[in-house]
mmCIF file of C-alpha atoms and ligand atoms in Angstrom:
data_model
loop_
_atom_site.group_PDB
_atom_site.id
_atom_site.type_symbol
_atom_site.label_atom_id
_atom_site.label_comp_id
_atom_site.label_asym_id
_atom_site.label_seq_id
_atom_site.Cartn_x
_atom_site.Cartn_y
_atom_site.Cartn_z
ATOM 1 C CA MET A 1 13.311 -0.151 -25.002
ATOM 2 C CA THR A 2 9.944 -0.946 -23.448
ATOM 3 C CA GLU A 3 7.612 2.035 -23.389
ATOM 4 C CA ARG A 4 7.241 3.767 -20.042
ATOM 5 C CA GLN A 5 3.773 3.478 -18.524
ATOM 6 C CA LYS A 6 1.928 6.578 -17.321
ATOM 7 C CA VAL A 7 2.336 5.362 -13.764
ATOM 8 C CA ILE A 8 3.961 6.663 -10.608
ATOM 9 C CA ALA A 9 4.819 3.664 -8.429
ATOM 10 C CA ILE A 10 5.217 4.403 -4.732
ATOM 11 C CA ASP A 11 6.421 1.493 -2.617
ATOM 12 C CA GLY A 12 7.370 1.516 1.034
ATOM 13 C CA PRO A 13 6.726 0.114 4.496
ATOM 14 C CA SER A 14 3.481 0.346 6.415
ATOM 15 C CA ALA A 15 2.388 3.683 7.924
ATOM 16 C CA SER A 16 5.051 5.570 5.954
ATOM 17 C CA GLY A 17 2.501 8.043 4.579
ATOM 18 C CA LYS A 18 2.500 6.517 1.092
ATOM 19 C CA GLY A 19 -1.286 6.705 0.817
ATOM 20 C CA THR A 20 -1.515 10.380 1.728
ATOM 21 C CA VAL A 21 1.316 11.382 -0.593
ATOM 22 C CA ALA A 22 0.126 9.126 -3.429
ATOM 23 C CA SER A 23 -3.474 10.338 -3.349
ATOM 24 C CA ARG A 24 -2.392 13.998 -3.298
ATOM 25 C CA VAL A 25 -0.007 13.472 -6.203
ATOM 26 C CA ALA A 26 -2.831 11.760 -8.122
ATOM 27 C CA ALA A 27 -5.187 14.682 -7.440
ATOM 28 C CA ALA A 28 -2.543 17.220 -8.527
ATOM 29 C CA LEU A 29 -1.952 15.413 -11.837
ATOM 30 C CA GLY A 30 -5.554 14.329 -12.502
ATOM 31 C CA PHE A 31 -4.462 10.659 -12.331
ATOM 32 C CA ASP A 32 -6.376 7.793 -10.739
ATOM 33 C CA TYR A 33 -5.120 6.388 -7.453
ATOM 34 C CA LEU A 34 -4.696 2.737 -6.469
ATOM 35 C CA ASP A 35 -4.207 1.769 -2.820
ATOM 36 C CA SER A 36 -3.029 -1.794 -3.438
ATOM 37 C CA GLY A 37 -2.737 -2.527 0.292
ATOM 38 C CA ALA A 38 -6.517 -2.109 0.488
ATOM 39 C CA LEU A 39 -6.905 -5.141 -1.794
ATOM 40 C CA TYR A 40 -4.832 -7.293 0.588
ATOM 41 C CA ARG A 41 -6.747 -5.876 3.552
ATOM 42 C CA LEU A 42 -10.060 -6.621 1.801
ATOM 43 C CA THR A 43 -8.910 -10.168 1.114
ATOM 44 C CA ALA A 44 -8.052 -10.678 4.805
ATOM 45 C CA LEU A 45 -11.393 -9.220 5.884
ATOM 46 C CA PHE A 46 -13.317 -11.285 3.327
ATOM 47 C CA ALA A 47 -11.612 -14.445 4.630
ATOM 48 C CA GLN A 48 -12.501 -13.507 8.197
ATOM 49 C CA LYS A 49 -16.135 -12.923 7.262
ATOM 50 C CA LYS A 50 -16.231 -16.289 5.445
ATOM 51 C CA CYS A 51 -14.589 -18.048 8.432
ATOM 52 C CA VAL A 52 -11.565 -19.004 6.294
ATOM 53 C CA GLU A 53 -8.225 -19.128 8.155
ATOM 54 C CA TRP A 54 -5.599 -16.651 6.855
ATOM 55 C CA SER A 55 -3.145 -19.568 6.807
ATOM 56 C CA ASP A 56 -5.312 -21.536 4.349
ATOM 57 C CA GLY A 57 -3.565 -20.231 1.212
ATOM 58 C CA ALA A 58 -5.639 -22.045 -1.421
ATOM 59 C CA ALA A 59 -8.973 -21.033 0.112
ATOM 60 C CA VAL A 60 -7.868 -17.403 0.616
ATOM 61 C CA ALA A 61 -6.582 -17.244 -2.995
ATOM 62 C CA ALA A 62 -9.988 -18.456 -4.234
ATOM 63 C CA LEU A 63 -11.640 -15.639 -2.274
ATOM 64 C CA ALA A 64 -9.140 -13.091 -3.656
ATOM 65 C CA GLU A 65 -9.962 -14.251 -7.171
ATOM 66 C CA SER A 66 -13.619 -13.355 -6.741
ATOM 67 C CA LEU A 67 -13.219 -10.420 -4.347
ATOM 68 C CA PRO A 68 -16.461 -8.372 -4.590
ATOM 69 C CA ALA A 69 -14.622 -5.078 -4.007
ATOM 70 C CA ARG A 70 -15.522 -1.575 -5.124
ATOM 71 C CA PHE A 71 -13.675 1.712 -4.566
ATOM 72 C CA ASP A 72 -15.449 5.039 -4.511
ATOM 73 C CA GLY A 73 -13.145 7.925 -3.611
ATOM 74 C CA GLN A 74 -11.990 7.315 -0.022
ATOM 75 C CA GLN A 75 -14.644 4.648 0.534
ATOM 76 C CA VAL A 76 -14.110 0.927 0.114
ATOM 77 C CA PHE A 77 -16.961 -1.545 -0.290
ATOM 78 C CA LEU A 78 -16.994 -5.318 0.119
ATOM 79 C CA ASP A 79 -20.093 -7.069 -1.180
ATOM 80 C CA GLY A 80 -21.869 -3.691 -1.099
ATOM 81 C CA GLU A 81 -20.968 -3.011 2.558
ATOM 82 C CA ASP A 82 -18.873 0.064 3.425
ATOM 83 C CA VAL A 83 -15.825 -1.500 5.114
ATOM 84 C CA SER A 84 -13.538 1.572 4.954
ATOM 85 C CA ALA A 85 -13.025 1.583 8.742
ATOM 86 C CA GLN A 86 -12.984 -2.205 9.205
ATOM 87 C CA ILE A 87 -10.022 -2.718 6.855
ATOM 88 C CA ARG A 88 -7.885 -0.131 8.709
ATOM 89 C CA THR A 89 -7.653 -1.989 12.045
ATOM 90 C CA GLU A 90 -4.255 -3.354 13.170
ATOM 91 C CA ALA A 91 -5.727 -6.876 13.258
ATOM 92 C CA ILE A 92 -6.745 -6.736 9.601
ATOM 93 C CA GLY A 93 -3.334 -5.176 8.824
ATOM 94 C CA MET A 94 -1.672 -8.263 10.275
ATOM 95 C CA GLY A 95 -4.107 -10.465 8.326
ATOM 96 C CA ALA A 96 -3.249 -8.591 5.136
ATOM 97 C CA SER A 97 0.452 -9.134 5.792
ATOM 98 C CA ALA A 98 -0.232 -12.871 6.264
ATOM 99 C CA VAL A 99 -2.330 -13.394 3.139
ATOM 100 C CA ALA A 100 0.100 -11.243 1.104
ATOM 101 C CA GLN A 101 2.748 -13.941 1.622
ATOM 102 C CA VAL A 102 0.788 -16.475 -0.417
ATOM 103 C CA PRO A 103 1.909 -16.472 -4.094
ATOM 104 C CA GLU A 104 -1.551 -17.560 -5.320
ATOM 105 C CA VAL A 105 -3.157 -14.601 -3.540
ATOM 106 C CA ARG A 106 -0.683 -12.186 -5.161
ATOM 107 C CA GLN A 107 -1.346 -13.792 -8.531
ATOM 108 C CA ALA A 108 -5.104 -13.484 -8.038
ATOM 109 C CA LEU A 109 -4.765 -9.735 -7.383
ATOM 110 C CA LEU A 110 -2.209 -8.980 -10.130
ATOM 111 C CA GLN A 111 -4.446 -8.278 -13.136
ATOM 112 C CA ARG A 112 -6.994 -6.472 -10.988
ATOM 113 C CA GLN A 113 -4.276 -3.973 -10.032
ATOM 114 C CA ARG A 114 -3.113 -3.533 -13.646
ATOM 115 C CA ASP A 115 -6.703 -2.864 -14.710
ATOM 116 C CA PHE A 116 -6.676 0.372 -12.681
ATOM 117 C CA LEU A 117 -4.439 1.972 -15.339
ATOM 118 C CA THR A 118 -6.340 3.982 -17.968
ATOM 119 C CA ASP A 119 -5.316 6.804 -20.308
ATOM 120 C CA LYS A 120 -5.699 9.187 -17.372
ATOM 121 C CA GLY A 121 -2.584 7.818 -15.687
ATOM 122 C CA LEU A 122 -2.213 6.161 -12.299
ATOM 123 C CA VAL A 123 -0.467 6.682 -8.993
ATOM 124 C CA ALA A 124 -0.272 3.317 -7.223
ATOM 125 C CA ASP A 125 1.151 2.558 -3.799
ATOM 126 C CA GLY A 126 2.138 -0.727 -2.198
ATOM 127 C CA ARG A 127 5.149 -3.010 -1.794
ATOM 128 C CA ASP A 128 5.716 -4.449 -5.279
ATOM 129 C CA ILE A 129 4.225 -1.820 -7.590
ATOM 130 C CA GLY A 130 7.553 -0.919 -9.211
ATOM 131 C CA SER A 131 8.939 -4.453 -9.162
ATOM 132 C CA VAL A 132 5.977 -6.630 -10.213
ATOM 133 C CA ILE A 133 2.772 -4.749 -11.031
ATOM 134 C CA PHE A 134 4.122 -1.864 -13.131
ATOM 135 C CA PRO A 135 7.814 -2.558 -13.812
ATOM 136 C CA ASN A 136 7.734 0.045 -16.621
ATOM 137 C CA ALA A 137 6.364 2.842 -14.448
ATOM 138 C CA ALA A 138 7.533 6.312 -15.491
ATOM 139 C CA VAL A 139 8.689 7.066 -11.952
ATOM 140 C CA LYS A 140 9.427 4.685 -9.083
ATOM 141 C CA ILE A 141 9.695 5.876 -5.523
ATOM 142 C CA PHE A 142 10.689 4.126 -2.321
ATOM 143 C CA LEU A 143 8.942 6.124 0.374
ATOM 144 C CA THR A 144 9.950 5.509 3.957
ATOM 145 C CA ALA A 145 10.389 7.069 7.422
ATOM 146 C CA SER A 146 11.855 5.813 10.679
ATOM 147 C CA ALA A 147 9.727 3.246 12.564
ATOM 148 C CA GLN A 148 9.465 5.687 15.507
ATOM 149 C CA VAL A 149 8.070 8.496 13.333
ATOM 150 C CA ARG A 150 5.678 6.121 11.557
ATOM 151 C CA ALA A 151 4.368 4.891 14.929
ATOM 152 C CA GLU A 152 3.920 8.511 16.090
ATOM 153 C CA ARG A 153 1.942 9.363 12.949
ATOM 154 C CA ARG A 154 -0.261 6.296 13.373
ATOM 155 C CA ALA A 155 -0.848 7.126 17.084
ATOM 156 C CA LYS A 156 -1.864 10.710 16.245
ATOM 157 C CA GLN A 157 -4.185 9.440 13.540
ATOM 158 C CA ILE A 158 -6.097 7.322 16.059
ATOM 159 C CA GLY A 159 -5.891 9.866 18.873
ATOM 160 C CA LEU A 160 -3.366 8.116 21.151
ATOM 161 C CA PRO A 161 -0.422 9.685 23.022
ATOM 162 C CA CYS A 162 3.071 9.050 21.598
ATOM 163 C CA GLU A 163 4.205 7.149 24.711
ATOM 164 C CA GLY A 164 2.941 4.411 27.009
ATOM 165 C CA VAL A 165 1.874 0.821 26.574
ATOM 166 C CA ALA A 166 -0.528 1.389 23.657
ATOM 167 C CA PHE A 167 2.138 3.354 21.770
ATOM 168 C CA ASP A 168 4.769 0.660 22.388
ATOM 169 C CA ARG A 169 2.320 -1.852 20.945
ATOM 170 C CA ILE A 170 1.870 0.220 17.770
ATOM 171 C CA LEU A 171 5.642 0.540 17.364
ATOM 172 C CA ALA A 172 6.134 -3.214 17.895
ATOM 173 C CA ASP A 173 3.378 -4.009 15.349
ATOM 174 C CA ILE A 174 4.974 -1.725 12.765
ATOM 175 C CA LYS A 175 8.370 -3.360 13.262
ATOM 176 C CA ALA A 176 6.853 -6.847 13.056
ATOM 177 C CA ARG A 177 5.032 -6.018 9.829
ATOM 178 C CA ASP A 178 8.225 -4.490 8.345
ATOM 179 C CA GLU A 179 10.054 -7.717 9.062
ATOM 180 C CA ALA A 180 7.305 -9.869 7.542
ATOM 181 C CA ASP A 181 7.061 -7.713 4.399
ATOM 182 C CA ARG A 182 10.849 -7.599 3.882
ATOM 183 C CA ARG A 183 11.627 -11.232 4.588
ATOM 184 C CA ARG A 184 8.873 -12.944 2.656
ATOM 185 C CA ALA A 185 9.939 -15.105 -0.267
ATOM 186 C CA VAL A 186 7.506 -13.656 -2.788
ATOM 187 C CA ALA A 187 7.609 -9.993 -3.886
ATOM 188 C CA PRO A 188 9.425 -8.751 -0.756
ATOM 189 C CA LEU A 189 9.601 -5.053 0.020
ATOM 190 C CA VAL A 190 12.887 -3.748 -1.407
ATOM 191 C CA GLN A 191 14.204 -0.470 -2.694
ATOM 192 C CA LEU A 192 14.776 -1.009 -6.433
ATOM 193 C CA PRO A 193 17.956 0.342 -8.019
ATOM 194 C CA ASP A 194 15.846 2.546 -10.320
ATOM 195 C CA ALA A 195 13.674 3.963 -7.510
ATOM 196 C CA HIS A 196 14.106 7.409 -5.960
ATOM 197 C CA LEU A 197 14.482 7.268 -2.176
ATOM 198 C CA LEU A 198 12.029 9.557 -0.387
ATOM 199 C CA ASP A 199 12.684 9.546 3.356
ATOM 200 C CA THR A 200 9.855 11.552 4.925
ATOM 201 C CA THR A 201 11.141 11.364 8.523
ATOM 202 C CA GLN A 202 11.897 15.106 8.422
ATOM 203 C CA LEU A 203 9.531 16.138 5.602
ATOM 204 C CA SER A 204 5.998 17.499 5.666
ATOM 205 C CA ILE A 205 3.312 16.019 3.411
ATOM 206 C CA GLU A 206 3.509 19.073 1.128
ATOM 207 C CA GLU A 207 7.299 18.758 0.784
ATOM 208 C CA SER A 208 6.974 15.046 0.007
ATOM 209 C CA VAL A 209 4.291 15.661 -2.643
ATOM 210 C CA LYS A 210 6.419 18.372 -4.241
ATOM 211 C CA LYS A 211 9.414 16.023 -4.515
ATOM 212 C CA VAL A 212 7.330 13.393 -6.312
ATOM 213 C CA LEU A 213 5.853 15.971 -8.698
ATOM 214 C CA ASP A 214 9.376 17.301 -9.418
ATOM 215 C CA TRP A 215 10.640 13.816 -10.285
ATOM 216 C CA TYR A 216 7.634 13.198 -12.519
ATOM 217 C CA SER A 217 8.066 16.530 -14.335
ATOM 218 C CA LYS A 218 11.600 15.516 -15.269
ATOM 219 C CA VAL A 219 10.763 12.267 -17.098
HETATM 220 O O1 DC B 10 0.013 -0.653 2.826
HETATM 221 P P1 DC B 10 -0.861 -1.425 3.815
HETATM 222 O O2 DC B 10 -0.400 -1.318 5.252
HETATM 223 O O3 DC B 10 -2.309 -1.100 3.647
HETATM 224 O O4 DC B 10 -0.673 -2.965 3.400
HETATM 225 C C1 DC B 10 -1.241 -4.015 4.134
HETATM 226 C C2 DC B 10 -0.429 -5.291 3.934
HETATM 227 O O5 DC B 10 -0.580 -5.732 2.587
HETATM 228 C C3 DC B 10 1.066 -5.146 4.182
HETATM 229 O O6 DC B 10 1.460 -5.803 5.353
HETATM 230 C C4 DC B 10 1.731 -5.813 3.023
HETATM 231 C C5 DC B 10 0.660 -6.141 2.054
HETATM 232 N N1 DC B 10 0.853 -5.534 0.743
HETATM 233 C C6 DC B 10 1.611 -6.213 -0.173
HETATM 234 O O7 DC B 10 2.151 -7.268 0.135
HETATM 235 N N2 DC B 10 1.756 -5.728 -1.438
HETATM 236 C C7 DC B 10 1.199 -4.569 -1.793
HETATM 237 N N3 DC B 10 1.351 -4.119 -3.035
HETATM 238 C C8 DC B 10 0.448 -3.838 -0.846
HETATM 239 C C9 DC B 10 0.299 -4.342 0.420
#
């Protein structure tokens, strides 16, 4: 049997709270944390800054290959510039979803993601962590919540009310991105047969973190 890697793989749809849960689990265990979505967001932003269309797969893949990215705690740098806020906009989220559909872009970011694993251990979140990046992860989790609850969490995060036109837009964007991530031909978002389902619709962050730590303590 292939040896299990010291990795907790957390996959799930956008705005499900993966990042919050994953980074807290990493802190609790003294593991490193990889936000793989940030790499796709950085690629989309880099393309925008270089005036390369997101639909130009070959050109975007070339940019992904040489992505001048650096992570420092919660901060993300592109070419030395702090772009932590810029990569979190809905527009760049849609761009990330678009460039993530290009196989060459995914290939360009594959080894970079694997390189985050050291002896310390790693908690990584994304869409294909358990299926493609770390198929031998010690624990795999499919973390999700209803689209309504995810939209409410996103609205609160950016200080918007959970009703009205702006809220409806957030909900529609989340649903559109879910569709794109699930239907794409390459590395689609799926719950693997060997992944634990963690539905956080009714769970607090603390309860979600505890569940992950419990699963990890049992391997
Ligand atoms: O998790 P996120 O919202 O930051 O991800 C942004 C986009 O990147 C999302 O639409 C899908 C894509 N993505 C991916 O295809 N594979 C990953 N491992 C992580 C993100």
